[in-house]
Coordinates of C-alpha atoms and ligand atoms in Angstrom, one line a residue:
X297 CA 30.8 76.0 125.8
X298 CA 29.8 78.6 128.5
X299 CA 31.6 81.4 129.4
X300 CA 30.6 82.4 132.6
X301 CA 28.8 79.7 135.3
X302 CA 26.9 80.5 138.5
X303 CA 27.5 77.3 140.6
X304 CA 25.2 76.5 143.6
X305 CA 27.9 77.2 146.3
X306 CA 27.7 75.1 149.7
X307 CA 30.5 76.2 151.0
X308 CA 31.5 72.1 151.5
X309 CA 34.4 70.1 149.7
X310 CA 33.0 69.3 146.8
X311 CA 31.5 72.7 145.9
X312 CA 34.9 74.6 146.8
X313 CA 36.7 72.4 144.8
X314 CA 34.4 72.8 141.8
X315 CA 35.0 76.2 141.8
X316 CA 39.0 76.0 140.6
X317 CA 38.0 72.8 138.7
X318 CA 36.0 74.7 136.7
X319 CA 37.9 77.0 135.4
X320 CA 41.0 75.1 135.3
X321 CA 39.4 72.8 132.9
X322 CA 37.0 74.8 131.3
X323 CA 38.2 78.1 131.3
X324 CA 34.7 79.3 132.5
X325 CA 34.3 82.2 135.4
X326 CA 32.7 81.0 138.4
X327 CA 29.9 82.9 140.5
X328 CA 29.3 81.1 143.5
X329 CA 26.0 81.6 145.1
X330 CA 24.9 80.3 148.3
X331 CA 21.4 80.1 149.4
X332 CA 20.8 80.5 153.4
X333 CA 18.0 78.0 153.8
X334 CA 18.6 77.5 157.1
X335 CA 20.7 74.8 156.4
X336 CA 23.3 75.7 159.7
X337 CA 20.5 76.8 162.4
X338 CA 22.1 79.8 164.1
X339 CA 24.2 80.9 161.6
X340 CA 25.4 84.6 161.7
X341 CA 27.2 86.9 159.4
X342 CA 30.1 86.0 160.4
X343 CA 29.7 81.7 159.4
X344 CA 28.4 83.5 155.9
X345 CA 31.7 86.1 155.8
X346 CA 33.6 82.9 156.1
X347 CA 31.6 80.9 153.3
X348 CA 32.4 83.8 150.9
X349 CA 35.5 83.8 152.1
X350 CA 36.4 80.1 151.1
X351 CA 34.9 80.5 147.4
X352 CA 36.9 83.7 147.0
X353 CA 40.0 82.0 147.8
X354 CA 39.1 79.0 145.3
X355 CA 38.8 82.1 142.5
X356 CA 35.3 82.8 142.3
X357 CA 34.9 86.3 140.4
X358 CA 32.3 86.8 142.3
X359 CA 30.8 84.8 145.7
X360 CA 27.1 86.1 146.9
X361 CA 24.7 84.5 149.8
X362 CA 21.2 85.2 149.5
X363 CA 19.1 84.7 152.6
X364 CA 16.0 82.7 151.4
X365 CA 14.9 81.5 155.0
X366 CA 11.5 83.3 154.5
X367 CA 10.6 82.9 150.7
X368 CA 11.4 79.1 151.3
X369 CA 9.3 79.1 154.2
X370 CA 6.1 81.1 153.2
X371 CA 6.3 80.4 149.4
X372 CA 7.5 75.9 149.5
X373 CA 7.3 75.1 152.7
X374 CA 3.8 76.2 153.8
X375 CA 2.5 74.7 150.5
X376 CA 4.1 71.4 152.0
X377 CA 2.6 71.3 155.5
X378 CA -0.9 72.6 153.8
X379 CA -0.5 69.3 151.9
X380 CA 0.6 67.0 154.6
X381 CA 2.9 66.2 152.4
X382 CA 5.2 63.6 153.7
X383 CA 6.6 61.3 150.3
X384 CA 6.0 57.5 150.7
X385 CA 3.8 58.2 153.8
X386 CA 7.0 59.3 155.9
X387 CA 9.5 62.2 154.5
X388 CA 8.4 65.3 154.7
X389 CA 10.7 66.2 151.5
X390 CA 13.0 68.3 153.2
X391 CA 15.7 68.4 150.3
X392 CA 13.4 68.2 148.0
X393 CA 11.8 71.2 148.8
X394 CA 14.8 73.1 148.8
X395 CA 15.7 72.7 145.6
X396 CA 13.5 74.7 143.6
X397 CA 14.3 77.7 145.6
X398 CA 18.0 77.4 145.1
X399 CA 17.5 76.8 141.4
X400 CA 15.2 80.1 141.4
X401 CA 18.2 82.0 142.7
X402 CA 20.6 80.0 140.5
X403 CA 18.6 81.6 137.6
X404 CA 18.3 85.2 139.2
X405 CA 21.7 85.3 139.6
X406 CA 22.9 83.5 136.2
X407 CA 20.3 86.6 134.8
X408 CA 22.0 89.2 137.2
X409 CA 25.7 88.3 135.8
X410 CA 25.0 87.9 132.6
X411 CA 26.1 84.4 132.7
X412 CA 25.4 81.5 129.9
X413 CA 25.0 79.1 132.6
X414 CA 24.4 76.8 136.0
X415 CA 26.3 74.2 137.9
X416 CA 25.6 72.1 140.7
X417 CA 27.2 69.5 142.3
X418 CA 25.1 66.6 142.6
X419 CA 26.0 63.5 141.5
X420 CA 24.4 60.9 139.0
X421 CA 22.5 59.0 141.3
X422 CA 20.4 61.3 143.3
X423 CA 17.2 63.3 142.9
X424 CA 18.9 66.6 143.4
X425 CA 20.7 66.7 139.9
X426 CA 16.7 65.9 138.3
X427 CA 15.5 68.4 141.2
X428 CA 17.8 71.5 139.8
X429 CA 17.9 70.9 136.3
X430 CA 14.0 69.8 135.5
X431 CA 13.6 73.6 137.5
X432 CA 16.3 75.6 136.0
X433 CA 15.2 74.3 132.7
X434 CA 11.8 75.2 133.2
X435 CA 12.3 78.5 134.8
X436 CA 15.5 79.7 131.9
X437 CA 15.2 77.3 129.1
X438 CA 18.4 79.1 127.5
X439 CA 20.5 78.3 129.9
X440 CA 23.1 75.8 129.8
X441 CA 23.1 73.4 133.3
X442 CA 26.6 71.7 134.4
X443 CA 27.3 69.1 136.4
X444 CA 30.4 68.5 136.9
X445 CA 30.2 65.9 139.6
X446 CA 28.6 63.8 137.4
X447 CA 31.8 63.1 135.5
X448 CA 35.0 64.5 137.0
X449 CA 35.5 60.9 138.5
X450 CA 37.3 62.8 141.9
X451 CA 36.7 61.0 145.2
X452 CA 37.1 62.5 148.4
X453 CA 40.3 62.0 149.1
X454 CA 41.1 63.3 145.3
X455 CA 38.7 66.5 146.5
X456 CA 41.6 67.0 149.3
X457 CA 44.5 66.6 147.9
X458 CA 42.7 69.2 144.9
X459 CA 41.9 71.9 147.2
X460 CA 45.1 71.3 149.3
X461 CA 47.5 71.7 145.9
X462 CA 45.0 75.0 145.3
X463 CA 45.7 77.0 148.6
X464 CA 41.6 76.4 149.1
X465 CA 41.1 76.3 152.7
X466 CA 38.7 73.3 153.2
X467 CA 37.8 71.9 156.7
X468 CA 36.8 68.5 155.9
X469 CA 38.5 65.6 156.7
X470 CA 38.5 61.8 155.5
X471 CA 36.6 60.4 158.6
X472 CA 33.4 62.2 157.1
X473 CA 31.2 59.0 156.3
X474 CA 27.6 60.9 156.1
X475 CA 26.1 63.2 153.2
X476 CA 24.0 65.6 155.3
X477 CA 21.5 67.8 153.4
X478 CA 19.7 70.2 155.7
X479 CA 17.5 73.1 156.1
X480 CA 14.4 74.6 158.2
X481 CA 12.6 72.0 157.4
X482 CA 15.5 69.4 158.4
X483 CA 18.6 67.4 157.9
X484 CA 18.8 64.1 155.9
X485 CA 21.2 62.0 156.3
X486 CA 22.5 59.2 153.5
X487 CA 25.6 56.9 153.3
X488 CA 28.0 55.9 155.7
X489 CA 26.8 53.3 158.0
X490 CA 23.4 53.3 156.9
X491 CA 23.8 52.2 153.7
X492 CA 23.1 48.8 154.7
X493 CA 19.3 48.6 155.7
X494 CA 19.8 46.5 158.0
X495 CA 22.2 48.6 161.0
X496 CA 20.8 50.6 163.2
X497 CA 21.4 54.4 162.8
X498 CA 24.7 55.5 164.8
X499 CA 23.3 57.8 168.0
X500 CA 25.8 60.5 166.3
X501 CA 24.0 61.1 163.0
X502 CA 21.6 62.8 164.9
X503 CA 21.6 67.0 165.5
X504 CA 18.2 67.8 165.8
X505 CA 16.5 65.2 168.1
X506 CA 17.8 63.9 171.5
X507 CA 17.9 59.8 172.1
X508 CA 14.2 58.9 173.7
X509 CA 16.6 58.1 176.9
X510 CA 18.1 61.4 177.2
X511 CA 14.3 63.3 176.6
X512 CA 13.3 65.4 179.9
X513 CA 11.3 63.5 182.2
X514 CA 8.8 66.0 182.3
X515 CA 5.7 66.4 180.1
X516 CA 5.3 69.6 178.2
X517 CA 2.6 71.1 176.1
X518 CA 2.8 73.4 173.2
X519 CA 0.1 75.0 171.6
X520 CA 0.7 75.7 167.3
X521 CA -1.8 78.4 166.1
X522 CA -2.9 78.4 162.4
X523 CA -4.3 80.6 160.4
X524 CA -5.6 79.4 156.7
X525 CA -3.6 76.1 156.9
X526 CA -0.9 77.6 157.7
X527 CA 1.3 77.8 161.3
X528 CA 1.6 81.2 162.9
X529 CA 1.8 81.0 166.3
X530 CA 4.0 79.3 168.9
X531 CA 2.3 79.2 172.4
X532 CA 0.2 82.2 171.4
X533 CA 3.2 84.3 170.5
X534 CA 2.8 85.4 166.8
X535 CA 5.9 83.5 165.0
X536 CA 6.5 83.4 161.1
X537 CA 7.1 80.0 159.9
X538 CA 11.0 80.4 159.0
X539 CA 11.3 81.2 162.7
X540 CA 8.3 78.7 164.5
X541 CA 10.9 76.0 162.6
X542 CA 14.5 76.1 164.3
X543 CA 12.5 77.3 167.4
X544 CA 10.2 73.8 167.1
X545 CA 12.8 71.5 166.1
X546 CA 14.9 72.6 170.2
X547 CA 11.2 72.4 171.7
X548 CA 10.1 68.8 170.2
X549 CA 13.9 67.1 169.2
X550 CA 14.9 67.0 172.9
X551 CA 11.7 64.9 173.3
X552 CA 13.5 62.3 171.0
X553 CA 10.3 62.9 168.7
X554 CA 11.0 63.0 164.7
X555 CA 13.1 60.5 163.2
X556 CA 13.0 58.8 160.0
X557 CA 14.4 55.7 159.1
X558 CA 13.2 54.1 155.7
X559 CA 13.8 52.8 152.3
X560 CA 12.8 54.7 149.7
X561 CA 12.3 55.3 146.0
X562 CA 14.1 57.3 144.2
X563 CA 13.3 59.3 140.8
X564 CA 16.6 57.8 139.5
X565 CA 14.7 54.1 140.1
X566 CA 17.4 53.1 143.1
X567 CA 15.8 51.9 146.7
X568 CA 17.9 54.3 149.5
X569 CA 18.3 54.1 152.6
X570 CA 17.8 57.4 154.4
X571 CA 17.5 58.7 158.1
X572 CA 16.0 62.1 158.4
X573 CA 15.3 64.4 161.8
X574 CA 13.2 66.7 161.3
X575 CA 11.1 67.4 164.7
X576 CA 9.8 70.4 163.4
X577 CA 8.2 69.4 160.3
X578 CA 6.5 66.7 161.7
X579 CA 4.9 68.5 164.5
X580 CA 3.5 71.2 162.5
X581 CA 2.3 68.4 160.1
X582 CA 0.6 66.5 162.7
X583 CA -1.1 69.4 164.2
X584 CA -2.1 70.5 160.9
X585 CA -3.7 67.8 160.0
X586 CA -5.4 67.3 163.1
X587 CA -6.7 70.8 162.6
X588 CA -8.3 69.8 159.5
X589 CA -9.8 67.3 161.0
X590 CA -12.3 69.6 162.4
X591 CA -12.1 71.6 159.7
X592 CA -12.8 69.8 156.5
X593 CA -16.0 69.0 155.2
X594 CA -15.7 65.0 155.2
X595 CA -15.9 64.5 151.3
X596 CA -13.3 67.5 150.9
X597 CA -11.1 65.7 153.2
X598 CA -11.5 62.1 151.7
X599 CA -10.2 63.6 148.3
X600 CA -7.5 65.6 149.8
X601 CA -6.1 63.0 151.5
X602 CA -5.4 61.1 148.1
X603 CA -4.3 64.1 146.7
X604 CA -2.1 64.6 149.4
X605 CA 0.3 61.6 148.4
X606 CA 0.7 62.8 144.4
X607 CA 1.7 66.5 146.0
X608 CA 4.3 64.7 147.8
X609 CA 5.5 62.8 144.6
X610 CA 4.9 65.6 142.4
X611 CA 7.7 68.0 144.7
X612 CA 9.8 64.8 145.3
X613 CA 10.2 64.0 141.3
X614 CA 11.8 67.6 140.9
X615 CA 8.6 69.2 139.3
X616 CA 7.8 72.2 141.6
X617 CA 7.6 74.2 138.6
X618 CA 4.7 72.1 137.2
X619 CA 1.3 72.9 135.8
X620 CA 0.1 69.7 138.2
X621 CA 1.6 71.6 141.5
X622 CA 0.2 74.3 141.1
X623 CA -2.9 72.8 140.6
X624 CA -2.7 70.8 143.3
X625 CA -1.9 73.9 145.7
X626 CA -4.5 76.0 144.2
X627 CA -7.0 72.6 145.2
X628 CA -5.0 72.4 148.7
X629 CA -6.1 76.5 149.0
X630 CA -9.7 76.3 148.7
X631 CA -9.6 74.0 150.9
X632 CA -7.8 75.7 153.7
X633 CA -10.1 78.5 154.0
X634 CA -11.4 77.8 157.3
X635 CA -8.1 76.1 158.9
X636 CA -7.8 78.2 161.3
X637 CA -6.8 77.7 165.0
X638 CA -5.0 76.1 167.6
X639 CA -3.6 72.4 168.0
X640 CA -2.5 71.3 171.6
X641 CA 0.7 69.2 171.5
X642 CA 2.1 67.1 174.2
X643 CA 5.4 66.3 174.2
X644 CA 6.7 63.3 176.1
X645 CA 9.8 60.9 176.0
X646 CA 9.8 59.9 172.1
X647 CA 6.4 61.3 171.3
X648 CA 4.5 64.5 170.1
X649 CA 0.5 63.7 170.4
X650 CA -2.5 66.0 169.8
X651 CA -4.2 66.3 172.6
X652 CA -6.7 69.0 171.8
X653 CA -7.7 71.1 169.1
X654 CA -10.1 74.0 168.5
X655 CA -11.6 76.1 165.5
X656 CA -14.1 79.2 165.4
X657 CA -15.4 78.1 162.3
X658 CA -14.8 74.4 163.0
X659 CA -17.5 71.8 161.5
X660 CA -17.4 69.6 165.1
X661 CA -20.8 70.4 166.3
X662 CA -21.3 69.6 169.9
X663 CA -24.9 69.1 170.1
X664 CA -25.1 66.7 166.9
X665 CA -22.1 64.5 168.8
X666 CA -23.3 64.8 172.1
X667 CA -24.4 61.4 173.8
X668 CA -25.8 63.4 177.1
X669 CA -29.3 65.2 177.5
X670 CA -28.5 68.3 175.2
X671 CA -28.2 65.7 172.0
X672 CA -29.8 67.5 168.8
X673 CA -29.8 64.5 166.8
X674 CA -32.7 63.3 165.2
X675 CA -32.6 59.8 165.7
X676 CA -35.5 59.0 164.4
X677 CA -34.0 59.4 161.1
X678 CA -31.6 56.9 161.3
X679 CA -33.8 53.9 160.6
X680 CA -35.0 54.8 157.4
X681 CA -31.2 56.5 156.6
X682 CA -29.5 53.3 157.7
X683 CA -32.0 51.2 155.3
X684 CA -31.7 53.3 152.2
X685 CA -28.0 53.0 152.5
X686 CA -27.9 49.2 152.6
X687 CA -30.5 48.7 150.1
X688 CA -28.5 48.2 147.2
X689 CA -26.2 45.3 148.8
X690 CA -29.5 43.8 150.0
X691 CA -30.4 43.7 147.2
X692 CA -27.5 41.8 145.8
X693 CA -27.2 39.8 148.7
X694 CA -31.0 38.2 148.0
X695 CA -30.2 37.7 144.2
X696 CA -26.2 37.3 143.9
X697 CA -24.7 36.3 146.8
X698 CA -23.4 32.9 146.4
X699 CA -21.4 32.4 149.6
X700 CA -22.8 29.9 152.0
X701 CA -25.2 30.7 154.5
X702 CA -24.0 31.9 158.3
X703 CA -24.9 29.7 160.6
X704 CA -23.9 29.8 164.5
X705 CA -22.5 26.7 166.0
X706 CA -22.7 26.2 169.7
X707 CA -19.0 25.7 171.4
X708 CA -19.6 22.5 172.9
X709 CA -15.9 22.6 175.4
X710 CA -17.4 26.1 176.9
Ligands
LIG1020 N1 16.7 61.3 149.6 C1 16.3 62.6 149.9 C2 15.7 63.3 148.8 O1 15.9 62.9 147.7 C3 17.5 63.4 150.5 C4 18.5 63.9 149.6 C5 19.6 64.4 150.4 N2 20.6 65.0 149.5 C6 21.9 65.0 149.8 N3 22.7 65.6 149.0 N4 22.4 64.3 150.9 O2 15.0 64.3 148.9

């Protein structure tokens, strides 16, 4: 059995409690680390001060925050929008790409403290336990991975009355129906409510994004500069990516643009029901996309668009640290050599739409696409072009094809 633990430290109910559970039962020490991912936009020193605070008081030897808003962002997060990647067509993986950061600082600090072991608090059902554990297990094979949650049978109100009987000063309360996982990239929101498929998200889940009826009236435009796929600039104003993100989400959530509602699959092989908002994300996704559009040589952008969906599945089934991503990003790389420029966004009462893009080395060449007197098309090599291409279903057509003949009947009632 371990001796000493580094737990992955939220600062919540279940992560404060785990702290005294874990050495009352065990007998282990408890490091708590929590990672700033930007999971509480606008949080100072002072909401951090308070976090260590709280796992001090629950008898951790030792409670650190590590502010990983930039690494997450330049290093996971920029990967992701070079990918498109948005998981079943719609999530653009926001807890899933969290994860592999927090489990690289799980191990950092495990290596710092000399300690024998890791500990989350996920629970059996989710993809965060296979999310931590696949990572730390790749990243520190020797290391031992706890999770406590899986079997310590507590519910919530068994979590209060815990931390209460423990002094550990918790602010939760019962009435808390919604597990909220959030970050730069944005929030995601399970249970509750919304665990039956077939209700309507409650208006209050919401954080990030305004209803559609409560957007300004008035049309705005952003422009999102890029340089090598990835977002730099905010209205012309150089902006790194950890802070374009919280800065997006105010600029495109009051536009009621960026929710999620769907179904999906799980690692763990159960069908969810998830809402996310993540206004941000999706804008930057959009605009990337659109970017390459102009960008991408056609066949490059055929196969990178199925590639695009097993990126997505690869970072969503916990394997960040995986020979296949990074072979996939080193693909995505070479292919983002010449995304560079600026996407024109407007935002308007539940929408964010591209309404102009442009690229110094873009491959949209005006006088090829042209339909007025400047056209540099050479038509006359269409015919024999359009032939060639046909030839070999002609061909089949003449000897194969066994489907009746087309023939055109007159509409007598016309
Ligand atoms: N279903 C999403 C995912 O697997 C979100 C998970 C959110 N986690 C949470 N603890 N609420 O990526």
């Amino acid at each position: 059995m371990a001796k000493r633990v580094v737990l992955a430290y939220s600062g919540g109910l279940d992560t404060s409690v785990l702290v005294k559970w874990m050495q009352e039962e065990w007998g282990v020490e408890v490091v708590a680390l929590a990672v700033d991912v930007g999971q509480v936009p606008g949080a100072d020193a002072e909401y951090w001060g308070a976090i260590r605070a709280r796992a001090a008081a629950a008898g951790a030897i030792e409670a650190r925050v590590v502010d990983a808003r930039e690494e997450y962002a330049s290093r996971y997060v920029a990967n992701a929008i070079k990918a498109n990647a948005l998981y079943e067509g719609k999530y653009p993986l926001v807890s899933s790409l969290s994860r592999p950061v927090i489990a690289r600082h799980l191990v950092a600090a495990a290596r710092e403290f000399s300690a024998d072991a890791v500990a989350h608090g996920c629970t059996g059902k989710g993809n965060d336990q296979v999310r931590f554990e696949v990572a730390v297990r790749t990243l520190a094979p020797d290391l031992e991975v706890l999770a406590p949650v899986r079997t310590w049978g507590f519910t919530r109100r068994d979590s209060i009355d815990y931390a209460r009987l423990h002094g550990i000063p918790i602010t939760a309360t019962e009435d808390k129906p919604y597990s909220v996982d959030e970050n730069i990239v944005g929030r995601a929101i399970e249970c509750g409510a919304i665990e039956d498929p077939w209700n309507a998200p409650p208006e209050e889940i919401y954080e990030r994004t305004r209803a559609v009826a409560d957007a300004p009236s008035e049309d705005r435009e952003i422009v999102i500069g890029f340089e090598r796929g990835v977002p730099v600039s905010l209205d012309g104003v150089p902006t790194p990516l950890h802070l374009m993100l919280p800065e997006l989400d105010k600029v495109v959530g009051v536009y009621g643009f960026g929710r999620v509602d769907m179904v999906e699959n799980r690692r763990v092989g159960i069908k969810s029901r998830e809402i996310y908002e993540c206004p941000g994300a999706l804008a930057l996704i959009l605009a990337h996309a659109d970017l390459e559009s102009i960008t991408l040589e056609r066949d490059v952008a055929r196969e990178k668009s199925h590639l695009e969906f097993r990126y997505a599945e690869t970072v969503y089934d916990g394997l960040w640290y995986s020979p296949l991503r990074e072979a996939l990003d080193a693909f995505v790389d070479a292919t983002q050599r010449h995304v560079t420029g600026e996407v024109r966004l407007r935002l308007q009462p539940g929408r964010c739409d591209v309404v102009g893009r442009r690229a110094e080395r873009g491959l949209y060449d005006f006088a090829l696409a042209t339909y007025e007197a400047d056209d540099a098309f050479r038509h006359e090599d269409a015919a024999g072009f359009v032939r060639l291409w046909g030839l070999s279903v002609e061909t089949w057509s003449k000897r194969q094809r066994t489907e009746e003949p087309v023939v055109s009947k007159e509409r007598r009632d016309a």
